[in-house]
Coordinates of C-alpha atoms in Angstrom, one line a residue:
M110 CA 0.1 -0.2 -0.2
S111 CA 1.3 3.5 -0.9
S112 CA 1.8 6.0 1.9
S113 CA -0.7 8.2 0.0
L114 CA -3.5 5.6 0.3
N115 CA -2.8 5.1 4.0
E116 CA -3.2 8.8 4.5
L117 CA -6.7 8.6 3.3
R118 CA -7.9 6.8 6.2
E119 CA -9.2 9.9 8.1
P120 CA -10.6 11.4 5.0
L121 CA -12.5 8.2 4.2
K122 CA -13.9 8.1 7.5
N123 CA -15.3 11.6 7.4
A124 CA -16.7 11.0 4.1
I125 CA -18.6 7.8 5.1
Q126 CA -19.8 9.4 8.2
L127 CA -21.1 12.3 6.2
A128 CA -22.8 10.1 3.8
L129 CA -24.4 8.2 6.7
Q130 CA -25.6 11.5 8.2
V131 CA -27.5 12.7 4.8
K132 CA -28.8 9.3 3.7
R133 CA -32.5 9.1 3.6
P134 CA -34.1 7.0 6.4
W135 CA -35.2 3.8 4.5
K136 CA -36.5 0.9 6.5
Y137 CA -33.7 -1.5 4.9
V138 CA -30.1 -1.9 5.6
Q139 CA -28.1 0.3 3.1
S140 CA -25.1 -0.5 1.1
I141 CA -21.9 1.7 1.5
E142 CA -20.4 2.2 -2.1
L143 CA -17.0 3.2 -3.2
I144 CA -16.6 5.1 -6.5
L145 CA -13.5 5.9 -8.5
T146 CA -13.5 8.4 -11.5
F147 CA -10.5 8.5 -13.7
R148 CA -9.1 11.6 -15.1
G149 CA -7.1 11.7 -18.5
V150 CA -7.8 8.2 -19.2
D151 CA -8.9 6.5 -22.4
V152 CA -10.2 3.1 -21.1
K153 CA -10.6 1.7 -24.7
K154 CA -6.7 2.0 -25.2
Q155 CA -5.7 1.6 -21.5
Q156 CA -6.9 -1.9 -20.6
E157 CA -5.6 -1.5 -17.0
F158 CA -8.3 0.9 -16.5
R159 CA -10.9 -1.7 -17.3
F160 CA -12.3 -4.0 -14.6
R161 CA -13.9 -7.4 -14.3
D162 CA -12.4 -8.2 -11.2
T163 CA -13.4 -10.1 -8.0
V164 CA -12.0 -8.6 -4.6
F165 CA -12.1 -10.3 -1.2
L166 CA -12.8 -7.9 1.5
P167 CA -10.8 -8.2 4.8
K168 CA -13.9 -7.2 6.8
G169 CA -16.6 -9.1 5.1
V170 CA -19.5 -7.5 3.1
G171 CA -21.7 -7.1 6.3
K172 CA -24.7 -9.4 4.9
D173 CA -25.2 -13.0 4.0
I174 CA -23.9 -13.6 0.7
K175 CA -25.4 -16.9 -1.2
V176 CA -23.0 -19.1 -2.6
C177 CA -24.0 -21.9 -5.0
V178 CA -21.7 -24.8 -5.4
V179 CA -21.8 -27.2 -8.5
T180 CA -19.8 -30.2 -7.8
D181 CA -19.8 -34.1 -7.7
D182 CA -22.8 -35.7 -6.0
A183 CA -20.9 -37.0 -3.2
M184 CA -19.5 -33.6 -2.4
V185 CA -22.9 -31.7 -2.4
Q186 CA -23.7 -32.3 1.3
K187 CA -20.3 -31.4 2.4
A188 CA -20.8 -28.2 0.6
I189 CA -24.1 -27.5 2.1
E190 CA -22.8 -28.2 5.7
A191 CA -19.7 -25.7 4.9
G192 CA -22.3 -22.9 4.5
A193 CA -23.0 -23.1 0.8
F194 CA -26.6 -21.5 0.2
M195 CA -27.1 -24.2 -2.5
G196 CA -25.4 -27.6 -3.8
I197 CA -26.0 -28.8 -7.3
G198 CA -24.7 -32.2 -8.0
K199 CA -23.4 -33.7 -11.2
S200 CA -26.4 -35.8 -11.8
D201 CA -28.9 -33.0 -11.2
L202 CA -27.0 -30.2 -13.5
A203 CA -28.1 -31.5 -16.9
K204 CA -31.8 -31.7 -15.5
I205 CA -31.9 -27.8 -14.9
D206 CA -34.2 -26.2 -17.4
K207 CA -34.3 -22.4 -18.5
K208 CA -36.9 -21.3 -15.8
N209 CA -34.8 -23.1 -12.8
A210 CA -31.6 -21.7 -14.2
K211 CA -33.0 -18.2 -14.0
K212 CA -34.1 -18.9 -10.3
I213 CA -30.5 -20.0 -9.5
A214 CA -29.3 -16.9 -11.0
N215 CA -31.5 -14.7 -9.3
R216 CA -31.2 -16.3 -5.9
C217 CA -27.3 -16.8 -5.7
D218 CA -24.5 -14.2 -5.5
W219 CA -21.9 -16.6 -6.6
I220 CA -21.8 -19.9 -8.6
L221 CA -18.6 -22.0 -8.0
V222 CA -18.0 -24.8 -10.4
K223 CA -15.6 -27.8 -10.3
S224 CA -13.6 -27.4 -13.2
D225 CA -14.5 -30.5 -14.9
L226 CA -18.0 -29.6 -14.8
M227 CA -17.6 -26.1 -16.3
G228 CA -18.8 -27.2 -19.8
V229 CA -22.1 -28.5 -18.8
A230 CA -22.7 -25.5 -16.3
G231 CA -21.8 -23.2 -18.9
R232 CA -24.4 -24.5 -21.3
V233 CA -27.0 -25.0 -18.8
L234 CA -26.6 -22.0 -16.3
G235 CA -24.6 -19.6 -18.7
P236 CA -27.5 -18.2 -20.5
A237 CA -29.2 -17.2 -17.3
L238 CA -25.9 -16.1 -15.5
G239 CA -24.1 -14.1 -18.2
P240 CA -27.0 -11.2 -18.4
R241 CA -26.6 -10.7 -14.7
G242 CA -23.0 -10.6 -14.4
K243 CA -22.5 -13.8 -12.5
A244 CA -20.4 -15.9 -14.8
P245 CA -19.6 -19.4 -13.2
I246 CA -16.3 -19.4 -11.5
P247 CA -14.1 -22.9 -11.8
F248 CA -12.3 -24.6 -9.1
P249 CA -9.9 -27.3 -9.2
P250 CA -10.7 -30.8 -7.7
T251 CA -8.4 -30.4 -4.9
A252 CA -9.9 -27.2 -3.8
D253 CA -10.8 -27.0 0.0
I254 CA -14.4 -26.4 -0.6
P255 CA -15.2 -24.9 2.9
Q256 CA -12.4 -22.5 2.6
L257 CA -13.4 -21.5 -1.0
I258 CA -17.2 -20.8 0.2
T259 CA -16.0 -18.7 3.2
R260 CA -13.8 -16.6 0.8
Y261 CA -16.5 -15.8 -1.6
K262 CA -18.9 -14.9 1.3
N263 CA -16.5 -11.9 1.5
A264 CA -16.1 -11.2 -2.1
I265 CA -17.3 -8.2 -4.2
R266 CA -17.3 -7.6 -7.9
L267 CA -15.2 -4.7 -9.2
H268 CA -16.7 -4.1 -12.7
S269 CA -16.7 -1.3 -15.2
K270 CA -17.6 -1.0 -18.9
E271 CA -16.1 1.5 -21.5
Q272 CA -16.4 4.6 -19.1
P273 CA -13.6 6.0 -17.0
W274 CA -15.0 5.0 -13.5
V275 CA -15.5 1.9 -11.5
G276 CA -17.5 1.4 -8.3
C277 CA -18.2 -1.5 -5.8
K278 CA -20.0 -2.1 -2.5
I279 CA -17.5 -2.1 0.7
G280 CA -20.2 -2.9 3.1
V281 CA -23.7 -1.9 4.8
E282 CA -24.5 1.0 7.0
K283 CA -24.7 -1.5 10.3
M284 CA -20.9 -2.2 9.9
S285 CA -18.4 0.0 12.0
I286 CA -16.8 3.0 10.2
D287 CA -13.4 1.5 10.9
E288 CA -14.6 -1.8 9.1
L289 CA -15.8 0.0 6.2
V290 CA -12.5 2.3 5.9
E291 CA -10.4 -0.9 5.9
N292 CA -12.4 -2.5 3.2
A293 CA -12.2 0.7 1.1
I294 CA -8.6 1.0 1.8
H295 CA -8.3 -2.7 0.4
V296 CA -10.1 -2.0 -2.8
L297 CA -8.1 1.1 -3.3
S298 CA -4.7 -0.7 -3.0
Y299 CA -6.1 -3.3 -5.4
V300 CA -6.9 -0.7 -8.1
E301 CA -3.6 1.0 -7.6
E302 CA -1.5 -2.3 -8.0
K303 CA -3.5 -3.1 -11.1
I304 CA -3.2 0.4 -12.9
K305 CA 0.5 0.6 -11.7
R306 CA 0.6 4.3 -10.9
P307 CA -0.3 6.3 -7.8
L308 CA -4.2 6.2 -7.6
L309 CA -4.5 9.7 -6.6
T310 CA -2.7 11.2 -9.7
V311 CA -5.4 9.7 -11.9
A312 CA -8.7 9.3 -9.7
K313 CA -11.1 11.1 -7.5
I314 CA -12.7 9.0 -5.0
Y315 CA -16.2 8.9 -3.6
V316 CA -18.5 7.2 -1.1
K317 CA -22.1 6.9 -0.9
T318 CA -24.8 5.0 0.7
T319 CA -27.7 3.5 -1.4
S320 CA -29.8 6.6 -0.8
S321 CA -27.3 9.4 -0.4
P322 CA -25.4 11.7 -2.9
A323 CA -21.9 10.8 -3.8
I324 CA -19.5 12.5 -1.1
E325 CA -16.0 13.0 -2.4
V326 CA -13.2 11.8 -0.2
V327 CA -10.7 14.9 0.4

């Protein structure tokens, strides 16, 4: 982590607190979002500024993340016991129709697939997952499934299109400010490492809740 990012801890804390103060009093738990806008960047030419990444937050996401595991029949129960929201065995995978594929895509945040089942999973689940930005994620046969599930329960998607900005959730309002700051710094460090230049030289940073305006981190 660069020293300039470490110096953002207090400004991040202040910005998050302000976003929480000005949010609308909605009944549900609101997300806290981090947004980066890039200056002087052509994302069509500078591929490092295009994101389709998964980031694992050190303090978690503050809510229950639903992980689906597609694996051998004998491993389905182990996946459920390890915390998977849903387990799909090899014998059941090919029986899933379009309607049920959409239900799975809507209900699950992450779909982890044993690598040798990716071909079938892609054909069966891919058409429903693709439009929702939830492409199946392969894992090797030797993977520690409980550990894998735990990791993805703390994961967020860092995605951008052809616009010079990227954003993601860093938690929810019921988390502590320090936890949110720690998650934000982790994401910022990830981005800085990917673009291979000091982040503050090319980006402005904002935070917001679901209902608040974006607050610049200064």
